[in-house]
């Protein structure tokens, strides 16, 4: 096994064996379900909220809503939720490792870029594994509900070509968007060992993720607009925007393919630049890095 594979295997094993992983896996869905039930119960009597909601026209026109558009909206939420949950996990892993000074030992035998990629890949694997467990739980409860209620299952839906194309586009854009953002989270985690000094960078990354979500939802009914086409080539927003428009078949094939190629190019550039920052700043202790320092790191080999 290569050094990268060894580090990935060790990171994944430690995360999966941790009690916090299994607590989150089984407790978080229950908390989300309970919150949804509670919120629905409270809002049914909230006349002011309901009247304000009914007066808003922010959502898509129900008459123009199609099954593929609805699917595109749901798939567009996935990368945002994943990055919000697991992007900070990459950041915390790097910062914790730096504060414990374990990295000084690792740096003598492993390149900094290799350590960074191992963190990114390991967190991605752990996140997808946790999501797979949640899907299994959903399927189990769904089958139980169907058996109890006797509701019929529209099996023809699973043979729909457009459905699998939508999932294919979503997966390809998810990989590019995750690598782009996770490498930036890793670089920020390596910049300093003090939380208050890199909070500004974390805020900027969070705003970028939230912007991609809102722009992606806006793209449902404005896929052909110049603003949405421009956002399809901006790496901070393209993964969500293109997921929504491509899954809904609202984007032409040339835009889906060129946007995907641009996203992967930016992801590779992000890995390269973040790797330079990660390698150059990882061993610096107690130093607040200035923008000039970051530029110097990015110019390094």
Coordinates of C-alpha atoms in Angstrom, one line a residue, residues 3 5 7 28 41 68 83 107 110 136 175 178 209 220:
X3 CA 1.6 6.2 2.0
X5 CA -3.6 4.6 1.1
X7 CA -3.1 7.3 5.9
X28 CA -29.2 13.0 14.1
X41 CA -47.2 21.3 14.7
X68 CA -37.2 16.5 -12.8
X83 CA -20.0 20.5 2.7
X107 CA 6.2 15.7 7.8
X110 CA 5.1 12.1 4.1
X136 CA -30.5 2.1 4.6
X175 CA -17.0 15.1 -6.5
X178 CA -16.3 18.6 -2.6
X209 CA -21.6 27.4 0.2
X220 CA -34.7 26.1 -11.2

